[in-house]
Short mmCIF file of C-alpha atoms in Angstrom, two decimals:
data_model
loop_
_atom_site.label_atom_id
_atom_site.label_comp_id
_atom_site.label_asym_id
_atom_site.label_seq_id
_atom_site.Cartn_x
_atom_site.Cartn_y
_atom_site.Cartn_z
CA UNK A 1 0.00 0.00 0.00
CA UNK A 2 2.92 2.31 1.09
CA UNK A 3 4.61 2.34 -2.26
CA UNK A 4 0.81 2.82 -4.56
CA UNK A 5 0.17 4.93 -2.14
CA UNK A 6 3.84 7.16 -2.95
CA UNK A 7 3.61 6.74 -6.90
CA UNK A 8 0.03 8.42 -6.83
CA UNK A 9 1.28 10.85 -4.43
CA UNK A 10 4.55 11.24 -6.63
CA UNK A 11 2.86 12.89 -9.95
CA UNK A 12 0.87 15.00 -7.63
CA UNK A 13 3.48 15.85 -5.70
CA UNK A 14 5.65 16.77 -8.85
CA UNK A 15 2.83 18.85 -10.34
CA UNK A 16 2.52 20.92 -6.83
CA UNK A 17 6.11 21.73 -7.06
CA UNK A 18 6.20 22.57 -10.60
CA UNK A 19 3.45 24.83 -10.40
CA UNK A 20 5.35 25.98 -6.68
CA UNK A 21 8.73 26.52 -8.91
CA UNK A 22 7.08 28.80 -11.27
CA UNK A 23 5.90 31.05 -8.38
CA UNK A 24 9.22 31.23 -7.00
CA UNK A 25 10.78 31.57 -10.68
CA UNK A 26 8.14 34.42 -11.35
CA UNK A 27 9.21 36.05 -8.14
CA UNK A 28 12.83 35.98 -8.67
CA UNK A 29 12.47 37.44 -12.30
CA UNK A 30 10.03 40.18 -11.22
CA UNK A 31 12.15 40.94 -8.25
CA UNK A 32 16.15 40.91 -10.50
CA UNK A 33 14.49 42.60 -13.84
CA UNK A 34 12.44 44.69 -12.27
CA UNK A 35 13.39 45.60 -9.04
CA UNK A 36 12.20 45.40 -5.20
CA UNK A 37 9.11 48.26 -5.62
CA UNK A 38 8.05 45.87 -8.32
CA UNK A 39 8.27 42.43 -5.93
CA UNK A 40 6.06 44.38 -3.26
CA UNK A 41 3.47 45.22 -5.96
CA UNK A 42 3.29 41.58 -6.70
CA UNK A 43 3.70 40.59 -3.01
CA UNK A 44 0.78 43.04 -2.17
CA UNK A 45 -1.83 41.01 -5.17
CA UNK A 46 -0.70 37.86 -3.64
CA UNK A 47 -3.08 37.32 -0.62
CA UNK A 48 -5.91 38.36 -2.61
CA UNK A 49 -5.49 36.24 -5.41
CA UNK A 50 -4.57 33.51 -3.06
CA UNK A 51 -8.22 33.63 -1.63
CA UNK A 52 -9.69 33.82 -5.62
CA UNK A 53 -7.56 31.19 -6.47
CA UNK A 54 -8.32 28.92 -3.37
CA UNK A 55 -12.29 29.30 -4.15
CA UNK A 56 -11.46 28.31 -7.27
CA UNK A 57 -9.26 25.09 -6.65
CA UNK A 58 -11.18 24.23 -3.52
CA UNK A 59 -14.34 24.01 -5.21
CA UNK A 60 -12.49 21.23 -7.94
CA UNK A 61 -10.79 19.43 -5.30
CA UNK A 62 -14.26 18.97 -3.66
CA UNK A 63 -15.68 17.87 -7.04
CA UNK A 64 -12.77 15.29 -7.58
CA UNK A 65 -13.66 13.65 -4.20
CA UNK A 66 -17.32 12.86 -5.62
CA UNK A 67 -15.87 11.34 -9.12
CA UNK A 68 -13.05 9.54 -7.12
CA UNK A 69 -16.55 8.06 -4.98
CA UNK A 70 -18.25 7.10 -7.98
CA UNK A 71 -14.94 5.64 -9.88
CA UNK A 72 -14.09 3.30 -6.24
CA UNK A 73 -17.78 2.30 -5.88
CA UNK A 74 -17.07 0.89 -10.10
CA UNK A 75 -20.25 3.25 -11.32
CA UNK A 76 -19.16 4.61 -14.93
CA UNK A 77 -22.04 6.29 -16.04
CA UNK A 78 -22.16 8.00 -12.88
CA UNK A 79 -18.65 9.27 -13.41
CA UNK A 80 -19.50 10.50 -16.72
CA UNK A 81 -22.33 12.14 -15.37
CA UNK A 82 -20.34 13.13 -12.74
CA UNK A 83 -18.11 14.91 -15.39
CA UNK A 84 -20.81 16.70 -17.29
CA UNK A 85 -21.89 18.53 -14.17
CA UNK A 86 -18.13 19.49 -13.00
CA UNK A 87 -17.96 21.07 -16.36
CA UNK A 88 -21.65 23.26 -16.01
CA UNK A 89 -20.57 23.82 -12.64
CA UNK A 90 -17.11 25.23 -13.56
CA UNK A 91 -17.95 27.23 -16.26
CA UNK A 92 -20.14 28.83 -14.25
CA UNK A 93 -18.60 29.38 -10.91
CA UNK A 94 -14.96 30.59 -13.15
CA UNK A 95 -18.12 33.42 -14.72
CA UNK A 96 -19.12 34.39 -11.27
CA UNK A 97 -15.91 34.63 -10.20
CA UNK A 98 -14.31 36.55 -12.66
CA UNK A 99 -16.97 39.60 -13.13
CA UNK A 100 -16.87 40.04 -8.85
CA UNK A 101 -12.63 40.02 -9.03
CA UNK A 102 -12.31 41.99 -11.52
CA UNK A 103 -15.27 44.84 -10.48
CA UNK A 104 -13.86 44.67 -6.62
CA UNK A 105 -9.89 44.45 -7.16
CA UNK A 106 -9.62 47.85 -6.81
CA UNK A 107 -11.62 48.27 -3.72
CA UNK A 108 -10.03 45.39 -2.22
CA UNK A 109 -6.42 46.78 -2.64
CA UNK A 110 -7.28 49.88 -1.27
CA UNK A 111 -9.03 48.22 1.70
CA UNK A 112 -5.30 45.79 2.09
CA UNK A 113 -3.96 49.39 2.45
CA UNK A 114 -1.81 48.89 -0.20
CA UNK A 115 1.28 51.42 -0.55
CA UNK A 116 0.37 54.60 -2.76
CA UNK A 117 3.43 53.68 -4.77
CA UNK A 118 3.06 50.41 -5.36
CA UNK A 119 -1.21 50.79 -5.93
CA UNK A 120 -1.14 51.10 -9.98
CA UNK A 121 0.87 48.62 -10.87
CA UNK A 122 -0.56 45.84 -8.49
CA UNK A 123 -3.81 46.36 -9.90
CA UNK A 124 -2.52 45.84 -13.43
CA UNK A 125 -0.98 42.44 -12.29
CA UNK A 126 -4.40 41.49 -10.40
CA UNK A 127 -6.45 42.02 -13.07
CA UNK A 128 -4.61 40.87 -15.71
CA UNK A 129 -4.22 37.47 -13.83
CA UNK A 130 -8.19 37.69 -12.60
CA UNK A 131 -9.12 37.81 -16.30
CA UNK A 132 -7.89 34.23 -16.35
CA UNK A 133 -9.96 32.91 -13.22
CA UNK A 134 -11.70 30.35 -15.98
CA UNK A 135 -8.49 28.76 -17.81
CA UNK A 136 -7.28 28.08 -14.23
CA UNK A 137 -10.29 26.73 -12.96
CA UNK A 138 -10.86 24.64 -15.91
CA UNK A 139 -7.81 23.00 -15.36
CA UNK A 140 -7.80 22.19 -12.08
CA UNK A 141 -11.49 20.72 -12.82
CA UNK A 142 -10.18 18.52 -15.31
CA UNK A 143 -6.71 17.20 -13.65
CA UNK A 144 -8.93 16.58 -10.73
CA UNK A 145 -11.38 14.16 -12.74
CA UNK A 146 -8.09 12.85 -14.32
CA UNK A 147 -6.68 12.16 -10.61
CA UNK A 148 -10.44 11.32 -9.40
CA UNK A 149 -10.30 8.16 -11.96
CA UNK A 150 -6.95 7.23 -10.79
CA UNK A 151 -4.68 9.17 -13.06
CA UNK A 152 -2.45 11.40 -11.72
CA UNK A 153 0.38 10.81 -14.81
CA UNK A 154 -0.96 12.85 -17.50
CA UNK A 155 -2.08 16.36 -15.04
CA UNK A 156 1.37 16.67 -13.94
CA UNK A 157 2.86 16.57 -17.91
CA UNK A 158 0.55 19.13 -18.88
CA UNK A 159 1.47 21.74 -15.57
CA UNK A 160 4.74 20.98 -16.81
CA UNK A 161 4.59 22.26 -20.02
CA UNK A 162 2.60 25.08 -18.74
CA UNK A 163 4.91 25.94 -16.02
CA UNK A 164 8.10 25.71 -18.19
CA UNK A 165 6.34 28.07 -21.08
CA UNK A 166 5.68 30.21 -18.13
CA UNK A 167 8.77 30.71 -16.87
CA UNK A 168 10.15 31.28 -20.64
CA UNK A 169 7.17 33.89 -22.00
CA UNK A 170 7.83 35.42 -18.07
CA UNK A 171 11.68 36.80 -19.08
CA UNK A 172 10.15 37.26 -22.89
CA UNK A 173 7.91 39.79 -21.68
CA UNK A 174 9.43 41.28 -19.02
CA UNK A 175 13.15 41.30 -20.74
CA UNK A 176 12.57 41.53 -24.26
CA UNK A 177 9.30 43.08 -24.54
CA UNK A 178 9.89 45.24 -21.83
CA UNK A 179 6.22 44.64 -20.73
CA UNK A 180 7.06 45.11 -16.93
CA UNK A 181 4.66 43.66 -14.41
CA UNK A 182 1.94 43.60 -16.96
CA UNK A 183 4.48 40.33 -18.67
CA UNK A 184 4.76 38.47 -15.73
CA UNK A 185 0.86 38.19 -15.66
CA UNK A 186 0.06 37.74 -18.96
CA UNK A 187 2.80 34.59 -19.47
CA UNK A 188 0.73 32.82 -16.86
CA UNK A 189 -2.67 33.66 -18.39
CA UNK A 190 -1.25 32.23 -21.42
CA UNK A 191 0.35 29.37 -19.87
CA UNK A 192 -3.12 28.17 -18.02
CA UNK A 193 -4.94 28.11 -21.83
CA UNK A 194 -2.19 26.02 -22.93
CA UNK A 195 -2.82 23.88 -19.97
CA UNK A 196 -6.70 23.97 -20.88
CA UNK A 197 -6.04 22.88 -24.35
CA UNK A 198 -3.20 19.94 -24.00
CA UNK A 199 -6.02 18.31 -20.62
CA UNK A 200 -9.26 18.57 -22.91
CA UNK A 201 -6.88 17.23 -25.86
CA UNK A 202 -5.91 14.22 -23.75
CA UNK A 203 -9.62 13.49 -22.64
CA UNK A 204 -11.00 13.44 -25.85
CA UNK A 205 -8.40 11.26 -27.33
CA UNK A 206 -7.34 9.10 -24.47
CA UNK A 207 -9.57 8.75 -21.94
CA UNK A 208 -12.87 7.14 -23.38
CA UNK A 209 -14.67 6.29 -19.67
CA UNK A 210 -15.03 10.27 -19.54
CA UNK A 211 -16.13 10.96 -22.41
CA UNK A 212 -19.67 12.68 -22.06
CA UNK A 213 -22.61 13.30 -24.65
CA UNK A 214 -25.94 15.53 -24.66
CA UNK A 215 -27.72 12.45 -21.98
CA UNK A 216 -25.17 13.42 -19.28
CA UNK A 217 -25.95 16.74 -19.44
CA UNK A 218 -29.86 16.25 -17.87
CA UNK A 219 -30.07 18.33 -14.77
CA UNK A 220 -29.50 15.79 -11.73
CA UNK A 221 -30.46 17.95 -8.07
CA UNK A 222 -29.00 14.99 -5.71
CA UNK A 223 -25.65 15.36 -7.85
CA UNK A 224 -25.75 18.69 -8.15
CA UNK A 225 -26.32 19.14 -4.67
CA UNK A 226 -23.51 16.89 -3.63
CA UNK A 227 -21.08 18.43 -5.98
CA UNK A 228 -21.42 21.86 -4.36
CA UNK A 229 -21.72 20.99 -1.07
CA UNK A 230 -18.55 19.15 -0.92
CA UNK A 231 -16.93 21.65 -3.23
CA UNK A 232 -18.20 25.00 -1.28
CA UNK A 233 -16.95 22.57 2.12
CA UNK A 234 -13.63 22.44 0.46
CA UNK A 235 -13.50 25.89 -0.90
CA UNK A 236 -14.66 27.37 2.60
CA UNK A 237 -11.74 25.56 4.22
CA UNK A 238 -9.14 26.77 1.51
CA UNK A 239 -10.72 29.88 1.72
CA UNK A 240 -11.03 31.24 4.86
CA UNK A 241 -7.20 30.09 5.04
CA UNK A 242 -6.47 32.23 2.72
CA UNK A 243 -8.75 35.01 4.17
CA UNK A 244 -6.68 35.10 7.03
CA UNK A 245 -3.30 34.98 5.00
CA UNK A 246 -4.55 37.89 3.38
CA UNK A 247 -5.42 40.34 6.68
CA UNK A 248 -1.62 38.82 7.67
CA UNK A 249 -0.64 41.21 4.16
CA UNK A 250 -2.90 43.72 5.22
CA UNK A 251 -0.90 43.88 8.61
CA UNK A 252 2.75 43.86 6.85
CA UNK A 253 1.45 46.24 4.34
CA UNK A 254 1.89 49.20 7.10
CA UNK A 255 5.48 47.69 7.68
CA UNK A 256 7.43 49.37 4.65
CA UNK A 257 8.57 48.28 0.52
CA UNK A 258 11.24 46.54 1.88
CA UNK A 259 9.60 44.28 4.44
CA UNK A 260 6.85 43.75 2.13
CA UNK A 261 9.53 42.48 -0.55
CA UNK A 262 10.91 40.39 2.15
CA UNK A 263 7.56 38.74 3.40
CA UNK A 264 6.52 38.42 -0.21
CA UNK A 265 9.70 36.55 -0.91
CA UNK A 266 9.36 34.59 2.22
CA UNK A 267 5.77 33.20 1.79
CA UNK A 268 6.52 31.89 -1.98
CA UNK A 269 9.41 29.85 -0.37
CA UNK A 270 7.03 28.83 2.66
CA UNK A 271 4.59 27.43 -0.01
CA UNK A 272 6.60 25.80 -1.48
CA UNK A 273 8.41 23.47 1.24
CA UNK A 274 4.90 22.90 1.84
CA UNK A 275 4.13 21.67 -1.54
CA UNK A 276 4.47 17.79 -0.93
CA UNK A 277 2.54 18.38 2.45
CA UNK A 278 -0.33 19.47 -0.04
CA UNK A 279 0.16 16.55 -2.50
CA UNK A 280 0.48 14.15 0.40
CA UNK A 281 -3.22 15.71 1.50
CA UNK A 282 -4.53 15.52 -2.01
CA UNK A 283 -3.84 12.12 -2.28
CA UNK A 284 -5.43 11.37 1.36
CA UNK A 285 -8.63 12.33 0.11
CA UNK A 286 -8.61 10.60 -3.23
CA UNK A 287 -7.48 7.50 -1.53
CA UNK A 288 -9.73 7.86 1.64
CA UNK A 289 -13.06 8.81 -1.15
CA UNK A 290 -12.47 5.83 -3.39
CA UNK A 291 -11.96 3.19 -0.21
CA UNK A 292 -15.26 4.51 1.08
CA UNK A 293 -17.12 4.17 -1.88
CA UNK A 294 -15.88 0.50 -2.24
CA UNK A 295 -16.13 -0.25 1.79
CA UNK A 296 -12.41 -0.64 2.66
CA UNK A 297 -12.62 2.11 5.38
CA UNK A 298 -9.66 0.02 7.31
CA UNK A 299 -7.97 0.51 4.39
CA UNK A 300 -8.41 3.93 4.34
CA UNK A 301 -6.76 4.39 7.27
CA UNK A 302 -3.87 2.74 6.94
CA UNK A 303 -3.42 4.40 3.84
CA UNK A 304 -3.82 8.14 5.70
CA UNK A 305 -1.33 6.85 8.78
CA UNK A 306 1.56 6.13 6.03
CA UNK A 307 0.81 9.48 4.61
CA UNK A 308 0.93 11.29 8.35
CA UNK A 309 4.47 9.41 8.67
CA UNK A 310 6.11 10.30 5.29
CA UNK A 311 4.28 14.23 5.90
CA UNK A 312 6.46 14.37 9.25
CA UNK A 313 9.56 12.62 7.81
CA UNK A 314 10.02 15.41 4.86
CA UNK A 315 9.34 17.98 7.76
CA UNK A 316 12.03 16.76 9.86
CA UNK A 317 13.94 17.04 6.54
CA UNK A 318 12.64 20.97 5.80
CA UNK A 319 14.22 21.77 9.24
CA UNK A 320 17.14 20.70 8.49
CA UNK A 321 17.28 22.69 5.42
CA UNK A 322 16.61 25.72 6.49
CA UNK A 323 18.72 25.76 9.27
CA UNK A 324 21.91 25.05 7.63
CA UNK A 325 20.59 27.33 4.53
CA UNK A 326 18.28 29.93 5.00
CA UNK A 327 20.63 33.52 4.33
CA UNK A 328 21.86 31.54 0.69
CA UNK A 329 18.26 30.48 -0.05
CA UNK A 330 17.14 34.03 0.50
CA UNK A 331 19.44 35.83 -1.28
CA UNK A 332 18.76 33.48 -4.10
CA UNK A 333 15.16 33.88 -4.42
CA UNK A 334 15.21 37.66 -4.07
CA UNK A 335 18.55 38.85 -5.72
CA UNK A 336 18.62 41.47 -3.36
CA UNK A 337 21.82 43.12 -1.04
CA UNK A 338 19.22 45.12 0.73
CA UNK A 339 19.82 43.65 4.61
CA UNK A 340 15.83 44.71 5.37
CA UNK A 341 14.72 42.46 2.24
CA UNK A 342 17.07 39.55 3.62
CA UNK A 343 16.35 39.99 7.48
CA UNK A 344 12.58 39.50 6.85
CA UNK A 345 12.93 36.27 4.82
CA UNK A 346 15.09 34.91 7.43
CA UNK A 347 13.56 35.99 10.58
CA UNK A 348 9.83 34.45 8.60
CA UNK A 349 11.48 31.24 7.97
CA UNK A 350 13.57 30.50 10.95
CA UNK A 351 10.17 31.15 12.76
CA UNK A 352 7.64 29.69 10.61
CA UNK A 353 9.81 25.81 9.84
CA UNK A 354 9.85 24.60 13.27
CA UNK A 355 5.50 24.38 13.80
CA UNK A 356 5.84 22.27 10.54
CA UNK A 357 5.56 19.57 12.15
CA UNK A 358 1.60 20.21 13.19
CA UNK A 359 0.84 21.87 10.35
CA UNK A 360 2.05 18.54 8.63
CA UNK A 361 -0.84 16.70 10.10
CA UNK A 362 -3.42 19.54 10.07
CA UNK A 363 -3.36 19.20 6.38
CA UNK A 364 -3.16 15.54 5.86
CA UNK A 365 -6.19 14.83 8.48
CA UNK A 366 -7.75 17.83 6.86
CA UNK A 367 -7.94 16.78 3.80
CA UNK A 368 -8.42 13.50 4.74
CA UNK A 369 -11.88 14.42 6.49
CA UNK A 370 -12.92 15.57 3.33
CA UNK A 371 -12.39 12.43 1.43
CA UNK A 372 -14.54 10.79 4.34
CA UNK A 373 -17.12 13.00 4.33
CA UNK A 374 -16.30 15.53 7.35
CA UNK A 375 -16.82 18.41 5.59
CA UNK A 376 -18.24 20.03 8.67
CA UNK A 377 -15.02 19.48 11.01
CA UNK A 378 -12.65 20.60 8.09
CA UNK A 379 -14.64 23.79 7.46
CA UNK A 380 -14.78 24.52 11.31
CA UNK A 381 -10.69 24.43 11.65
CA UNK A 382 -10.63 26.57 8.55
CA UNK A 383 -12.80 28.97 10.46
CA UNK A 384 -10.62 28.62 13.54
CA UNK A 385 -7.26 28.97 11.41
CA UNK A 386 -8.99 32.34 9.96
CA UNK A 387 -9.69 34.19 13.00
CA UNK A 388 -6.59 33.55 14.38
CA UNK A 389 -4.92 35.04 11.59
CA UNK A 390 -7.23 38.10 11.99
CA UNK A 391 -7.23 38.41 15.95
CA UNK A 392 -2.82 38.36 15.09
CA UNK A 393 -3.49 40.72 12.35
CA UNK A 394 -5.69 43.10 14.79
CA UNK A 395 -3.34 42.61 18.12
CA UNK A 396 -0.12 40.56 17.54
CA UNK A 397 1.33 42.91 14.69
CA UNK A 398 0.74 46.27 16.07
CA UNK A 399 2.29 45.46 19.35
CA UNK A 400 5.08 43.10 18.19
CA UNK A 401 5.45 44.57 14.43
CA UNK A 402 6.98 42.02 11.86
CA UNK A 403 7.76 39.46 14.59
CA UNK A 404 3.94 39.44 15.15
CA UNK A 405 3.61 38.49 11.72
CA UNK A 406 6.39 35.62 12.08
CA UNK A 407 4.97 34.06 14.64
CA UNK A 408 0.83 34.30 14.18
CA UNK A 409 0.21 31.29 11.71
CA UNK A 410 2.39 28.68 13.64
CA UNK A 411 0.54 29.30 16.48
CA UNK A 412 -2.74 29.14 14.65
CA UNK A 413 -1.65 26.40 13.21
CA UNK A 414 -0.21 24.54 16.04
CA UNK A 415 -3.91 25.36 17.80
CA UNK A 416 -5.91 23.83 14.67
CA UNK A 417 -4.04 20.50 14.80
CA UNK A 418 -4.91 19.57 18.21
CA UNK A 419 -8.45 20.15 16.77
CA UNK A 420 -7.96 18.65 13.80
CA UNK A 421 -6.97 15.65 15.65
CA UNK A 422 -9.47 15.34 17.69
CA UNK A 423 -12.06 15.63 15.11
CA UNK A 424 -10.28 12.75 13.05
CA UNK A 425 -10.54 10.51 16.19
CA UNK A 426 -14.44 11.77 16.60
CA UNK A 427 -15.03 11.34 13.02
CA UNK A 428 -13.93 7.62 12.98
CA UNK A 429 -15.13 6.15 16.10
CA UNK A 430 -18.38 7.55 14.61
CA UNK A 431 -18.08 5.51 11.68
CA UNK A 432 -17.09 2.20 13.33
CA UNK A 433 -19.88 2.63 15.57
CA UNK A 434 -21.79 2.82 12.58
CA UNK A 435 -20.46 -0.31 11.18
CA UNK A 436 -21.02 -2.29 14.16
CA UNK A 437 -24.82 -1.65 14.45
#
């Protein structure tokens, strides 16, 4: 089980960090070709895309649990029909979406208290990337079918090729076409529809037990219903995450360009050491959804205590890292000599790495409840991870400044995986009593 359980997690895994690498790649070029004033323009869009963004994926990750149901309990017309409705459901969700970014981005920067300086051009960025809301959406719909049937091969090729053209139209617009921050934005929206493209290619040539027709299309209110409350459960969690992320930028925002530069530089490198956390949690819930629909809960469990271990082995690993590497990793990232910039990557990391260790099991259980069907208990913690963020952002950062904002999310976190825990344990003895009666 251990070593299925690694080569499904692998692809995903590989996929996160691509798509991880091109954040980091985009920073680095926005921050050497363009300068630190332009890295704190993009550092100040960040926490509000992040909460767009995690509506969007959260709400395909919850639809991905419901196909990877139907594919364990061996239903294909139901996963076709399954399909059909993802795809009504995304298109309009990515519509919705898009028109309120795109009308409010302006409002909402202003209410982040966004630096005068820095106000103009991260709205260009923000909008430029919100126009896109449905190429990313669509894609994440469609690798999470792909990895709901059991295929999690063919998503990770296709971020690949987007993140790689992304990285190369990035310096293309940006170097040669002098395009500024307006490049960096428009590469990805252009990467994403390539993305699009090469996933629906693959479907329609490859993958024949998704293939839908007009029949599949009929309007089907338990489905429906089920679709969006698991995807709105997984979007609130992702969500209100995110919300609370964001009022953590709205805090540093008062703290100067330079410590915004050095946050924003900071929080791309702390997502991505805890990219295989997230693919380890991804797989959880795929594996934990298609055991339950074909009754192998015990199985299920097994499965998300071998994830928990290999989650706290690369943590162990991450600590190591960082403490032997932190000053060259940040100078790296930021190509910066300014010792503000460099201070506040180090003094984020040093202070975030340690609490990995919690938040390694807060996201595996998390999304592990999901797959199982606790939407309830995973929405709750992402309530409680939210207003901690907020009562940090409200107290902890004007009394302790930046070290308030260092040290706010690993307590939250720490706090939300004692109750993640404990909901876990509630969730299954509930279920075995079940099975007993």
């Amino acid at each position: 089980m251990l070593a299925s359980l690694i080569w499904f997690s692998l692809p995903i895994l590989a996929g996160n960090l691509f798509q991880q690498l091109y954040n980091i790649v985009d920073t680095a070029a926005v921050s050497h070709l363009l300068g630190t004033e332009a890295l704190a323009a993009l550092g100040c869009t960040g926490s509000l895309y992040s909460v767009v963004l995690c509506i969007a994926t959260g709400m395909t990750t919850g639809f991905s649990i419901i196909v990877a149901h139907a594919f364990g309990s061996h239903q294909p017309e139901r996963v076709r029909q399954t399909t059909a409705s993802i795809l009504m459901l995304t298109m309009m969700i990515s519509a919705i979406l898009t028109i309120f970014s795109l009308v409010f981005s302006r409002p909402m920067l202003m209410a982040l208290h966004t630096p005068e300086d820095i106000l103009a051009p991260s709205l260009v960025y923000i909008r430029t990337i919100f126009a896109g809301i449905f190429f990313t959406m669509s894609y994440n719909a469609m690798a999470g079918i792909l990895r709901g049937v059991g295929n999690s091969v063919f998503p990770l090729l296709f971020l690949i090729l987007s993140s790689v053209l992304n990285i190369i139209l990035d310096i293309f617009f940006m170097a040669v076409c002098q395009w500024g921050i307006f490049g960096a934005a428009f590469a990805t929206v252009i990467s994403q529809i390539i993305s699009v493209l090469a996933c629906l290619f693959y479907i329609m040539r490859c993958c024949p037990e998704l293939h839908v027709n007009r029949k599949h299309f009929r309007f089907d209110a338990g489905l429906i219903r089920n679709l969006l409350t698991t995807g709105l459960a997984m979007a609130l969690m992702q969500s209100t995450v995110c919300f609370g992320t964001m009022m953590m930028q709205f805090a540093a925002n008062h703290l100067g360009t330079a410590t915004i530069a050095g946050y924003t530089a900071a929080r791309k490198i702390h997502c991505m050491l805890l990219t295989v956390l997230f693919a380890f949690g991804s797989t959880a819930s795929t594996f934990a959804s298609q055991n339950l629909g074909a009754g192998k809960l015990q199985r299920a469990y097994q499965g998300i205590r071998a994830l928990v271990i290999l989650g706290l082995l690369w943590v162990t690993s991450v600590n190591i890292f960082i403490f032997f590497r932190c000053e060259w990793l940040a100078q790296m990232i930021t190509g910066s000599n300014d010792r503000m910039v460099l201070s506040a990557v180090s003094r984020y990391l040093r202070m975030a790495v340690p609490f990995y260790f919690g938040i390694s099991i807060l996201i595996i259980l998390r999304y592990s409840l999901q797959g199982l069907g606790g939407k309830i208990a995973a929405v709750a913690e992402g309530i409680m991870e939210m207003t901690g963020n907020i009562l940090s952002a409200v107290f902890l950062v004007p009394a302790f400044g930046y070290f308030g904002v260092c040290i706010c999310e690993p307590i939250t976190c720490t706090a939300c995986a004692v109750m993640i825990c404990l909901a876990f344990w509630y969730h299954v003895r509930k279920k075995e009593d079940k099975r007993m009666i």
